[in-house]
Every structure is written in structure tokens, then in C-alpha cells.
mmCIF file of C-alpha atoms in Angstrom:
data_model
loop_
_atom_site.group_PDB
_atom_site.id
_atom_site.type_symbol
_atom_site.label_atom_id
_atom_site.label_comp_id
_atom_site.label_asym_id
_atom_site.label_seq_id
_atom_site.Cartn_x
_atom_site.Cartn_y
_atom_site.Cartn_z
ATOM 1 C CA UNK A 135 11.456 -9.970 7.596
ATOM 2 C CA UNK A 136 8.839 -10.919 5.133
ATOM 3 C CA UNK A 137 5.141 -11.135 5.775
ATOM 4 C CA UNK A 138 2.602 -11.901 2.779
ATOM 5 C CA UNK A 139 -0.788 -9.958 3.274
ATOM 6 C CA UNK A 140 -4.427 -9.424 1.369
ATOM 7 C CA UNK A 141 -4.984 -6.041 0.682
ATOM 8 C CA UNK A 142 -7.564 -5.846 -0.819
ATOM 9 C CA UNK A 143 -10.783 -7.764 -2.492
ATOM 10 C CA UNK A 144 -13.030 -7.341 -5.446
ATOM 11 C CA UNK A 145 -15.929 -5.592 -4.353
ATOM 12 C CA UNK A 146 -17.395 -1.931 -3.958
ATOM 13 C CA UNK A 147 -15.750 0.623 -2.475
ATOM 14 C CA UNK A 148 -16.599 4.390 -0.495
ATOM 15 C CA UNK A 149 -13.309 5.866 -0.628
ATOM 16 C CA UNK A 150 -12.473 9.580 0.941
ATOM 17 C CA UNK A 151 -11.422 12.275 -1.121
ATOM 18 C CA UNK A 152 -9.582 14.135 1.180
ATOM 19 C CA UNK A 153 -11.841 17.241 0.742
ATOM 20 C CA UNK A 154 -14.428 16.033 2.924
ATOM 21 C CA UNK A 155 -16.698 14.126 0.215
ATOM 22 C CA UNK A 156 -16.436 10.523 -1.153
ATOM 23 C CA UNK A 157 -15.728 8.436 -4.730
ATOM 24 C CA UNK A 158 -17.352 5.558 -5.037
ATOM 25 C CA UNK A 159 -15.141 2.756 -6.898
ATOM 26 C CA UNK A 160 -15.775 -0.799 -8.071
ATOM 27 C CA UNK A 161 -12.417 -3.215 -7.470
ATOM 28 C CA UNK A 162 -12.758 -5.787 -10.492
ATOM 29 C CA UNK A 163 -10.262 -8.181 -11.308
ATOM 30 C CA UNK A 164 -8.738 -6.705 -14.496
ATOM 31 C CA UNK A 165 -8.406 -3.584 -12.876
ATOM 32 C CA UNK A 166 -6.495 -5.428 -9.961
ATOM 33 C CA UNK A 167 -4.400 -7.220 -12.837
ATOM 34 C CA UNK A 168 -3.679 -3.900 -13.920
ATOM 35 C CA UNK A 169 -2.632 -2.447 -10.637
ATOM 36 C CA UNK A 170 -0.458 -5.629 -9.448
ATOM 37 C CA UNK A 171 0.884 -5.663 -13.422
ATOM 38 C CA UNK A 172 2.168 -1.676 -12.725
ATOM 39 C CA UNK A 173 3.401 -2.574 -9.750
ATOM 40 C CA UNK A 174 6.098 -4.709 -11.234
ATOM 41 C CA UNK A 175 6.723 -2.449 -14.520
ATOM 42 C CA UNK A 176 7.233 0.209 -11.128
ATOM 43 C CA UNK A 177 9.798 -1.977 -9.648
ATOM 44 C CA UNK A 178 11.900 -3.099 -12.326
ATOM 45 C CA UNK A 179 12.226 0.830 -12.883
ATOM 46 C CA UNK A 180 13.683 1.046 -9.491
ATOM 47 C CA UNK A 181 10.899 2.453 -7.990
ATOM 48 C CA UNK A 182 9.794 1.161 -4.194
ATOM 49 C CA UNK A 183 6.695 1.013 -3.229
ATOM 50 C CA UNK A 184 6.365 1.807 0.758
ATOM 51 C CA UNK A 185 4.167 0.987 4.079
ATOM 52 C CA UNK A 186 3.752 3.802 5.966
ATOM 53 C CA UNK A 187 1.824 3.652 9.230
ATOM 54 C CA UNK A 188 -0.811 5.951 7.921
ATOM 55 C CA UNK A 189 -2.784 6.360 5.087
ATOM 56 C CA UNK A 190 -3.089 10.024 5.249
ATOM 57 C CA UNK A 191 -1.125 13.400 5.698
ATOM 58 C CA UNK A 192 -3.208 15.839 8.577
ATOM 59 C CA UNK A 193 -4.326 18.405 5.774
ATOM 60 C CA UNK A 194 -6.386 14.658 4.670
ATOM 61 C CA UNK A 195 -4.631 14.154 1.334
ATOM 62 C CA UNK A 196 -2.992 10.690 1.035
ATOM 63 C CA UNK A 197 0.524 9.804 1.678
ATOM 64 C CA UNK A 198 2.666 9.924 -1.772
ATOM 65 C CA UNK A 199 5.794 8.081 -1.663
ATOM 66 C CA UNK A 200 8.147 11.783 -1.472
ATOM 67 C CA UNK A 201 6.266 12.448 1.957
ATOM 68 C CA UNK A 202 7.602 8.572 3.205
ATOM 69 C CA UNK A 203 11.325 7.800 4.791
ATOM 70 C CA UNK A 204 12.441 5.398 7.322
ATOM 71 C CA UNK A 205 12.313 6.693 10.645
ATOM 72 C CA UNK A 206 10.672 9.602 12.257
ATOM 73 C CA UNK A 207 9.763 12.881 10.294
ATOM 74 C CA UNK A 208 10.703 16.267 12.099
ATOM 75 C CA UNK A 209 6.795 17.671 12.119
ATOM 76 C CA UNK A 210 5.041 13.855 12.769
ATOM 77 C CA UNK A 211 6.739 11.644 15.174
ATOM 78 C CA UNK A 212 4.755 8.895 14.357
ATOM 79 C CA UNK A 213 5.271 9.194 10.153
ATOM 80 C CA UNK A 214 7.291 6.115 9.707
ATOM 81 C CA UNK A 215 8.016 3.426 6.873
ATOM 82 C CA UNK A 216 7.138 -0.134 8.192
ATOM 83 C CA UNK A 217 9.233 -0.697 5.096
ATOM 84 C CA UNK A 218 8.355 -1.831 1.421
ATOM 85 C CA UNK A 219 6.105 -3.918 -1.005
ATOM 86 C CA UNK A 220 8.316 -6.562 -2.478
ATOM 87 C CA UNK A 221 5.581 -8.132 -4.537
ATOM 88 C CA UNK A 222 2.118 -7.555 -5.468
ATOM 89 C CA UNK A 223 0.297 -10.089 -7.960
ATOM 90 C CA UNK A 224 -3.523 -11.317 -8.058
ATOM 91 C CA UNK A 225 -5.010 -14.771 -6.663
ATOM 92 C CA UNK A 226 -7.433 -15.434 -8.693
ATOM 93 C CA UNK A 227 -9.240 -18.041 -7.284
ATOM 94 C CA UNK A 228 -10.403 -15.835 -4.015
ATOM 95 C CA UNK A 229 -9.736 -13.140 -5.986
ATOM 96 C CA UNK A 230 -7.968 -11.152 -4.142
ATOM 97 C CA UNK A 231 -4.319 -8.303 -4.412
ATOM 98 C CA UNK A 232 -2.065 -10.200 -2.453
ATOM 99 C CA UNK A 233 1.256 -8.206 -1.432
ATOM 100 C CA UNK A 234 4.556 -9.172 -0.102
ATOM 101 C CA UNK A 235 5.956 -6.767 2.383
ATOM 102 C CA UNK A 236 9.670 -6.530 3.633
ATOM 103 C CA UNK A 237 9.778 -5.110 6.850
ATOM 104 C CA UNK A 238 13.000 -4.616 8.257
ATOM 105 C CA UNK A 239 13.571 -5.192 12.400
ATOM 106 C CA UNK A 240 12.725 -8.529 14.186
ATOM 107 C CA UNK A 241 9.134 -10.022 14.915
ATOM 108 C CA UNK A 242 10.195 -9.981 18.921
ATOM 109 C CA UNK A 243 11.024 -6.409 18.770
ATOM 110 C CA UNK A 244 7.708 -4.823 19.111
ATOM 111 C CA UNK A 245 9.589 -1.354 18.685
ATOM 112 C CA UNK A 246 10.438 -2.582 15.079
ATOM 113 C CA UNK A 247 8.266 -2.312 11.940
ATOM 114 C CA UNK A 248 8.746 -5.952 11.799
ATOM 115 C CA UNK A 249 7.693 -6.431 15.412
ATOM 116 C CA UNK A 250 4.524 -4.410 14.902
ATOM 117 C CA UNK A 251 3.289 -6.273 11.999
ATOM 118 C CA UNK A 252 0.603 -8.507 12.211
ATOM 119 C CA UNK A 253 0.641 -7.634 15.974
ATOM 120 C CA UNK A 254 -0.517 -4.076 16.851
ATOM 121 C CA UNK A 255 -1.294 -3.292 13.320
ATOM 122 C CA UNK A 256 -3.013 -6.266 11.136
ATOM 123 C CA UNK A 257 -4.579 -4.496 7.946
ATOM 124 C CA UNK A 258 -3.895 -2.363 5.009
ATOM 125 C CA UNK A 259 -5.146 0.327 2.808
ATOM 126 C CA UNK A 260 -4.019 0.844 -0.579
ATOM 127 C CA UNK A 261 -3.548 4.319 -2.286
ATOM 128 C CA UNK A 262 -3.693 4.093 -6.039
ATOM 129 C CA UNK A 263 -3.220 6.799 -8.434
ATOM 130 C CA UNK A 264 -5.612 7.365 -11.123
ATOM 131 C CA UNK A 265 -2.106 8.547 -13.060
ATOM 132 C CA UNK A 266 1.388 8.609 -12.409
ATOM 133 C CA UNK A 267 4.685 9.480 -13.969
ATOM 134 C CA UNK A 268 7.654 8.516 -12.514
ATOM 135 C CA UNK A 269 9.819 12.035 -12.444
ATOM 136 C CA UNK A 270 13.256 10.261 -13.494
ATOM 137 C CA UNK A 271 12.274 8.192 -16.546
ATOM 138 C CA UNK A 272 9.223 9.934 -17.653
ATOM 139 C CA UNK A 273 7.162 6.575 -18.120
ATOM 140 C CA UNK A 274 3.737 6.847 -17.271
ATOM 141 C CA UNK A 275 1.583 5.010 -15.809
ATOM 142 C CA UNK A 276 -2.991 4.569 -15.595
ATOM 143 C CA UNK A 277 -3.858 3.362 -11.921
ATOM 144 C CA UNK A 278 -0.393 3.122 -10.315
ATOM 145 C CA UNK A 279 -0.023 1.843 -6.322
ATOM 146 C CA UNK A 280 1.522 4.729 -4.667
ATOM 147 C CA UNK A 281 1.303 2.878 -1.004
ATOM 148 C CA UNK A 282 -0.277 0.332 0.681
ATOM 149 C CA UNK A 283 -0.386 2.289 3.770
ATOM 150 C CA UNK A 284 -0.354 -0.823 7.382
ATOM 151 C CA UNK A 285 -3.328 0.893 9.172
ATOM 152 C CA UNK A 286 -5.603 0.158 12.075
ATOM 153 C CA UNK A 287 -8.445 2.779 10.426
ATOM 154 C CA UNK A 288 -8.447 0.637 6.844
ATOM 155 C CA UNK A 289 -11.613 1.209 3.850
ATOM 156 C CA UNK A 290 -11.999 -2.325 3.921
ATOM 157 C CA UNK A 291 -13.358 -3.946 7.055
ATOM 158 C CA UNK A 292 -13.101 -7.692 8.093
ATOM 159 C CA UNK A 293 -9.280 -7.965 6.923
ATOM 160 C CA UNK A 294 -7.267 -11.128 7.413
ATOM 161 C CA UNK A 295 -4.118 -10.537 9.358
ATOM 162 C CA UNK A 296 -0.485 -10.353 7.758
ATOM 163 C CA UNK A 297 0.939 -14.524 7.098
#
């Protein structure tokens, strides 16, 4: 099942550092041209970019795509995939990162990734890299989404729901 969401908006930013303190970061449009522009040069490299339910691991550091499967993991029940970005581009005219999720299950199945979206969970929180290099073809990459983690504890407040 597909559901399109807003992840995030221009606009200043407090974001944890995972040690306890906090970076302050400015979300312009070029650099969310840049991220949604990565994003695809990711994908056609057949990289996927997942959901997970959380944004962070319980030492505090954030989620990195090798710490994500479908289904439970063996120390944290709840670490689970909702599933993963399809598409990520820019609107410009609200300017706002717009992403496409594919979240597998049905929307009546409230057990389901699909059934949780937009339901018990309604925002997001994106994780992005300040550098990245994918391990199998070497390419590189400046300010690379890692997740886009579907949270109910998100950076931004005042989120519209998944649509």
C-alpha cells in the first residue's frame, strides 16, 4: 500500500546528537533539492531507503539502514520496518520534502505496517547523513537520507498526517 507524506519543511531545526547535546540546522530548499536529488541517485543504485518505527537505537544514536529488517529484531521487539521510501522529491510551492512510502500489509489490518499508518502513527522524522558511501559501489554521497524513521516523538511538531 502506498501513502504519500510531508516530512519535512523549510525552517530551523534543534536536532539531538545522540550524546546528550544538540546541532542546530537550517532546512533550505537547495539543500532539500539536494537530499530528495540523492535520494534517487540512492535508488537507482539499488539502495532502499526504510521506515522504521523509531528514530533511534537505545544507546541514542540514530537508526542506519544495517540496524533495519522487516519484522521483529531478537534484542527489540518493537524494531520493525513499516517498509520503504519509494519516492522523495521537493514541492516547491509549500516548499516542502514530500515522500512516497510503500508499506506492505492492508490499511484494515491494524497489526500491519500498512494498517498502522496514518492511524496510530501519523508523522515522520528524517535521518540524513552529513556523508555516506554506499559499501558495494563505493559512490559517495554529501547529505544522504539514511531513514525517514514513522514516529509519534518527531523534531518537527504540527505534522500533517500520511495521504
Amino acid at each position: 500500500m502506498k501513502f504519500t507524506k510531508d516530512i519535512v519543511g523549510v525552517g530551523s531545526y534543534d536536532i539531538p546528537t545522540g550524546n546528550g547535546g544538540v546541532s542546530h540546522q537550517e532546512v533550505t530548499l537547495p539543500r532539500m533539492r539536494k537530499w530528495a536529488d540523492n535520494f534517487t541517485k540512492m535508488k537507482k543504485l539499488g539502495l532502499r531507503i526504510p521506515a522504521p518505527w523509531r528514530h533511534y537505537q537505545p544507546d541514542g544514536k540514530p537508526l542506519k539502514p544495517s540496524h533495519l529488517r522487516m519484522g521483529p529484531a531478537e534484542s527489540d521487539p518493537g524494531d520493525i520496518n513499516a517498509g520503504f521510501w519509494d519516492v522523495v522529491y521537493v514541492d516547491e510551492d509549500r516548499q516542502v520534502l514530500v515522500g512516497v512510502l510503500e508499506a506492505p500489509g492492508r490499511p484494515d489490518d491494524y497489526s500491519s505496517p500498512a494498517g498502522k499508518i496514518g492511524q496510530t502513527v501519523q508523522e515522520t522524522s528524517v535521518y540524513v547523513a552529513p556523508n555516506f558511501q554506499d559499501p558495494k559501489t563505493k559512490a559517495t554521497f554529501d547529505e544522504a537520507i539514511l531513514h525517514i524513521g514513522c514516529v509519534t516523538n518527531p523534531i518537527e511538531s504540527g505534522q500533517s498526517n500520511f495521504y
